Short mmCIF file of C-alpha atoms in Angstrom, two decimals:
data_model
loop_
_atom_site.label_atom_id
_atom_site.label_comp_id
_atom_site.label_asym_id
_atom_site.label_seq_id
_atom_site.Cartn_x
_atom_site.Cartn_y
_atom_site.Cartn_z
CA ILE A 1 -18.98 90.66 252.31
CA HIS A 2 -22.55 91.92 252.34
CA PRO A 3 -24.81 89.30 250.68
CA ALA A 4 -25.84 91.92 248.12
CA VAL A 5 -22.32 91.82 246.67
CA ALA A 6 -22.92 88.35 245.25
CA GLY A 7 -26.49 89.23 244.45
CA VAL A 8 -25.56 91.84 241.85
CA ARG A 9 -22.89 89.58 240.31
CA PRO A 10 -24.19 86.10 241.00
CA TYR A 11 -21.20 83.80 240.62
CA SER A 12 -21.82 80.75 242.78
CA GLY A 13 -18.28 80.74 244.12
CA ALA A 14 -18.53 84.31 245.38
CA HIS A 15 -21.85 83.55 247.05
CA GLU A 16 -20.36 80.53 248.84
CA THR A 17 -17.26 82.46 249.90
CA ILE A 18 -19.26 85.36 251.31
CA ALA A 19 -21.44 82.96 253.29
CA ARG A 20 -18.35 81.24 254.68
CA LEU A 21 -16.63 84.51 255.61
CA ARG A 22 -19.74 85.75 257.40
CA ALA A 23 -19.94 82.48 259.33
CA LEU A 24 -16.28 82.77 260.37
CA LEU A 25 -16.76 86.36 261.52
CA ALA A 26 -20.17 85.82 263.16
CA GLY A 27 -20.34 87.36 266.62
CA GLY A 28 -17.12 89.30 266.15
CA ALA A 29 -16.58 93.03 266.36
CA LEU A 30 -15.83 93.45 262.67
CA LEU A 31 -19.09 91.98 261.41
CA THR A 32 -21.26 93.57 264.09
CA GLY A 33 -19.69 96.98 263.51
CA ALA A 34 -18.42 97.29 267.09
CA ARG A 35 -14.97 97.94 265.65
CA PRO A 36 -15.17 100.59 262.92
CA ALA A 37 -13.20 100.35 259.71
CA ARG A 38 -9.75 101.93 259.83
CA ALA A 39 -9.64 102.94 256.18
CA LEU A 40 -11.98 103.84 253.36
CA GLN A 41 -10.39 101.27 251.04
CA ASP A 42 -8.65 98.02 251.94
CA PRO A 43 -5.86 96.63 249.75
CA LEU A 44 -7.33 94.44 247.05
CA ALA A 45 -5.76 91.32 248.59
CA PHE A 46 -8.35 91.78 251.36
CA LYS A 47 -11.17 93.42 249.45
CA VAL A 48 -11.49 90.87 246.65
CA VAL A 49 -11.34 87.68 248.73
CA PRO A 50 -14.97 86.81 247.82
CA GLN A 51 -14.31 87.21 244.11
CA THR A 52 -10.87 85.55 244.08
CA HIS A 53 -11.64 82.70 246.42
CA GLY A 54 -14.96 82.33 244.65
CA ALA A 55 -13.19 81.81 241.34
CA ALA A 56 -10.94 79.20 242.97
CA ARG A 57 -13.98 77.43 244.43
CA GLN A 58 -15.63 77.24 241.03
CA ALA A 59 -12.45 75.94 239.38
CA LEU A 60 -11.99 73.27 242.03
CA GLY A 61 -15.67 72.38 241.82
CA HIS A 62 -15.38 71.88 238.06
CA CYS A 63 -12.34 69.66 238.61
CA ASP A 64 -14.20 67.64 241.22
CA SER A 65 -17.09 67.06 238.82
CA ALA A 66 -14.78 65.97 236.00
CA VAL A 67 -12.96 63.48 238.23
CA GLU A 68 -16.28 62.06 239.48
CA VAL A 69 -17.42 61.46 235.90
CA GLU A 70 -14.10 59.83 235.02
CA LEU A 71 -14.10 57.52 238.04
CA ALA A 72 -17.60 56.32 237.15
CA SER A 73 -16.78 55.78 233.47
CA SER A 74 -15.04 53.35 231.16
CA GLY A 75 -12.07 54.45 229.12
CA ASP A 76 -11.68 51.08 227.44
CA SER A 77 -11.29 50.61 223.72
CA PRO A 78 -12.91 48.72 222.22
CA ILE A 79 -16.23 48.55 224.04
CA VAL A 80 -18.60 45.64 223.63
CA LEU A 81 -22.16 46.43 222.55
CA VAL A 82 -23.98 43.33 223.72
CA ASP A 83 -27.32 44.31 222.17
CA GLU A 84 -25.67 44.80 218.79
CA GLY A 85 -23.40 41.80 219.07
CA ARG A 86 -20.23 43.68 218.20
CA ALA A 87 -17.24 45.61 219.56
CA ILE A 88 -16.41 49.16 218.48
CA SER A 89 -13.27 51.22 218.83
CA THR A 90 -13.50 54.40 220.95
CA GLY A 91 -11.44 57.41 221.90
CA ASN A 92 -12.64 57.35 225.51
CA HIS A 93 -9.11 56.81 226.76
CA ASP A 94 -8.42 60.47 225.93
CA ILE A 95 -8.63 62.21 229.29
CA ALA A 96 -8.73 65.80 228.04
CA PRO A 97 -11.76 66.78 230.18
CA VAL A 98 -9.88 65.88 233.36
CA ALA A 99 -6.56 67.30 232.21
CA ILE A 100 -8.16 70.64 231.33
CA ALA A 101 -10.07 70.66 234.63
CA LEU A 102 -6.81 70.07 236.54
CA ASP A 103 -5.18 72.99 234.74
CA TYR A 104 -8.22 75.13 235.49
CA ALA A 105 -8.09 74.16 239.18
CA ARG A 106 -4.45 75.21 239.46
CA LEU A 107 -5.13 78.53 237.75
CA GLY A 108 -7.95 79.23 240.19
CA LEU A 109 -5.89 78.22 243.21
CA ALA A 110 -3.01 80.40 242.02
CA GLN A 111 -5.20 83.48 242.34
CA ALA A 112 -6.08 82.69 245.96
CA VAL A 113 -2.45 81.88 246.80
CA THR A 114 -1.25 85.13 245.25
CA ILE A 115 -3.48 87.35 247.37
CA ALA A 116 -2.66 85.28 250.47
CA GLY A 117 0.99 86.09 249.91
CA GLU A 118 0.12 89.76 249.55
CA ARG A 119 -1.90 89.75 252.76
CA VAL A 120 1.12 88.46 254.66
CA GLN A 121 3.19 91.37 253.33
CA LYS A 122 0.49 93.84 254.38
CA LEU A 123 0.20 92.33 257.88
CA LEU A 124 3.90 92.97 258.37
CA ASP A 125 3.74 96.59 257.17
CA SER A 126 2.84 99.27 259.70
CA ALA A 127 1.48 101.50 256.93
CA PHE A 128 -1.42 99.10 256.54
CA THR A 129 -1.95 97.83 260.09
CA GLY A 130 -0.92 100.68 262.35
CA LEU A 131 1.11 98.06 264.24
CA PRO A 132 4.92 97.90 264.42
CA THR A 133 6.65 96.79 261.22
CA GLY A 134 7.30 93.07 261.32
CA LEU A 135 4.67 92.82 264.07
CA ARG A 136 7.43 93.40 266.63
CA ALA A 137 6.42 93.18 270.27
CA ASP A 138 8.66 96.19 271.02
CA PRO A 139 8.44 98.86 268.30
CA THR A 140 11.70 100.41 269.50
CA SER A 141 13.60 97.15 269.18
CA PRO A 142 15.93 96.47 266.23
CA ASP A 143 14.64 92.88 266.07
CA ASP A 144 13.00 91.69 262.86
CA GLY A 145 10.01 90.21 264.63
CA LEU A 146 8.08 88.30 261.98
CA ALA A 147 9.50 90.30 259.08
CA ILE A 148 11.64 87.35 258.01
CA VAL A 149 8.58 85.28 257.11
CA ALA A 150 7.76 87.74 254.32
CA ASN A 151 10.50 86.18 252.23
CA GLY A 152 9.17 82.68 252.76
CA ALA A 153 5.63 83.75 251.97
CA ALA A 154 6.70 85.36 248.70
CA SER A 155 8.66 82.25 247.78
CA LEU A 156 5.70 79.96 248.47
CA ALA A 157 3.38 82.08 246.35
CA GLY A 158 5.91 82.36 243.54
CA GLU A 159 6.52 78.62 243.38
CA ALA A 160 2.79 77.98 243.39
CA ARG A 161 2.31 80.26 240.40
CA LEU A 162 5.01 78.39 238.49
CA LEU A 163 3.15 75.14 239.12
CA ALA A 164 -0.06 76.74 237.86
CA GLN A 165 1.20 76.96 234.28
CA PRO A 166 -1.09 74.86 232.04
CA VAL A 167 0.36 71.56 230.89
CA THR A 168 -2.38 70.58 228.44
CA LEU A 169 -0.80 72.85 225.83
CA GLU A 170 2.38 70.79 225.98
CA GLN A 171 1.14 68.07 223.66
CA PRO A 172 3.98 66.81 221.48
CA THR A 173 3.48 65.18 218.12
CA SER A 174 4.88 61.72 218.47
CA ALA A 175 5.69 58.69 216.38
CA ILE A 176 4.72 56.27 219.13
CA ALA A 177 2.92 53.19 217.83
CA ALA A 178 3.94 53.91 214.26
CA GLY A 179 2.53 57.43 214.45
CA ILE A 180 -0.93 56.34 215.63
CA GLU A 181 -0.54 57.42 219.26
CA ASP A 182 0.26 61.01 218.40
CA ARG A 183 -1.54 62.78 221.24
CA ILE A 184 -1.21 62.95 225.02
CA THR A 185 -2.98 65.19 227.56
CA MET A 186 -0.33 65.36 230.31
CA ALA A 187 -3.09 64.73 232.88
CA PRO A 188 -0.80 62.89 235.34
CA THR A 189 1.57 65.87 235.35
CA ALA A 190 -1.37 68.23 235.86
CA ALA A 191 -2.56 66.18 238.84
CA ARG A 192 0.91 65.96 240.40
CA ARG A 193 1.38 69.70 240.11
CA LEU A 194 -2.02 70.35 241.70
CA HIS A 195 -1.02 68.12 244.61
CA GLU A 196 2.28 69.99 245.05
CA MET A 197 0.57 73.33 244.71
CA ALA A 198 -2.01 72.42 247.36
CA GLY A 199 0.84 71.72 249.78
CA LEU A 200 2.33 75.15 249.14
CA ALA A 201 -1.08 76.81 249.61
CA LEU A 202 -1.53 74.99 252.91
CA ARG A 203 1.86 76.14 254.15
CA LEU A 204 1.11 79.72 253.16
CA ALA A 205 -2.23 79.56 255.00
CA ALA A 206 -0.37 78.49 258.15
CA VAL A 207 2.07 81.40 257.75
CA GLU A 208 -0.80 83.85 257.33
CA LEU A 209 -2.48 82.50 260.46
CA MET A 210 0.78 82.94 262.36
CA CYS A 211 0.98 86.59 261.32
CA GLY A 212 -2.72 87.14 261.98
CA ALA A 213 -2.46 85.74 265.51
CA GLN A 214 0.52 87.99 266.26
CA ALA A 215 -1.41 91.02 265.00
CA VAL A 216 -4.46 90.12 267.09
CA ASP A 217 -2.32 89.87 270.23
CA LEU A 218 -0.59 93.18 269.55
CA ARG A 219 -3.93 94.86 269.00
CA GLY A 220 -5.40 93.23 272.11
CA SER A 221 -8.51 92.17 270.25
CA VAL A 222 -8.75 88.45 271.01
CA GLY A 223 -12.11 88.96 272.68
CA GLU A 224 -13.48 90.66 269.54
CA LEU A 225 -12.91 87.71 267.22
CA GLY A 226 -15.76 85.88 265.56
CA GLU A 227 -16.82 82.30 266.11
CA GLY A 228 -14.62 80.89 263.36
CA THR A 229 -11.75 83.35 263.58
CA GLY A 230 -11.56 82.78 267.33
CA ARG A 231 -11.09 79.05 266.79
CA ALA A 232 -8.45 79.74 264.14
CA TYR A 233 -6.59 82.02 266.56
CA ALA A 234 -6.69 79.35 269.28
CA ALA A 235 -5.37 76.72 266.87
CA ALA A 236 -2.53 79.01 265.84
CA ARG A 237 -1.59 79.67 269.45
CA ARG A 238 -1.56 75.97 270.30
CA SER A 239 1.24 75.51 267.75
CA LEU A 240 2.91 78.91 267.51
CA PRO A 241 3.69 81.08 270.56
CA PHE A 242 3.59 84.85 270.57
CA VAL A 243 6.90 86.28 269.36
CA GLY A 244 8.08 88.58 272.13
CA ALA A 245 10.77 91.24 272.13
CA GLY A 246 14.18 89.80 271.35
CA GLU A 247 12.68 86.49 270.17
CA ALA A 248 12.68 84.84 266.76
CA PRO A 249 9.63 83.16 265.24
CA ASP A 250 9.34 79.63 266.60
CA GLY A 251 6.77 76.88 266.85
CA ASP A 252 5.30 74.06 264.82
CA LEU A 253 3.90 75.12 261.46
CA ASP A 254 3.42 71.45 260.59
CA ALA A 255 0.99 71.03 263.48
CA LEU A 256 -0.99 74.04 262.31
CA GLU A 257 -1.11 72.57 258.80
CA ASP A 258 -2.45 69.32 260.28
CA TRP A 259 -5.20 71.31 262.00
CA LEU A 260 -6.06 73.06 258.74
CA THR A 261 -6.66 69.71 257.06
CA GLY A 262 -8.60 68.23 259.99
CA ASP A 263 -12.26 68.10 260.97
CA ASP A 264 -12.00 70.88 263.56
CA VAL A 265 -11.56 73.66 261.02
CA PRO A 266 -14.52 76.07 261.31
#
């Protein structure tokens, strides 16, 4: 997340993501170098967050722009040209720019959701963290710890990818209106699926925060967190208690989701 990374490959989304990550980690041991890296190479689900989240940012930004244009426009047909004293037929009711942008947004979000699901799996695997498998409080215990949430995380990511499939290609030839209305864009379906997919992404983010908070506690590194990551940890702990030996994961994921959509998110 060095600024030079976006400098040599200047996608705007990557630049914005790197700036945000550095702000979240500001003051923490990872960004200052007080805690050295544990490995030469991180799994790609961690390493390519700037590139993947950057692509999602750009896709969502394009969608936002398309919707803004549409909301400020007229899709009526005909339109009245007062200066010319006549009405003309238009095709402005065709909402292809928005439909395509909605498909693009879901494809971008799917990439971010996929690596989030992979990060959860890595957080629960001692080979990658050096912590007990399942983030168990007692490594000698037969308890699952948080291992059970791996299944839910994979399910959330998988369902999100299914919703990401483009719908604008599903344009049937139709005989509606005597064969005149022979084209549709499926934009409402694209929008509904983006809404559903956003809910899955939000849930997965809460699950990842739960695992991250457990890992931080096991490592004893709460005091080394950055300005933003420290606030995220505190929010997670307000809703989700540490899972001790012999305990099952408990708490209020819904409350953590509410925090993620609120104004207090760093």
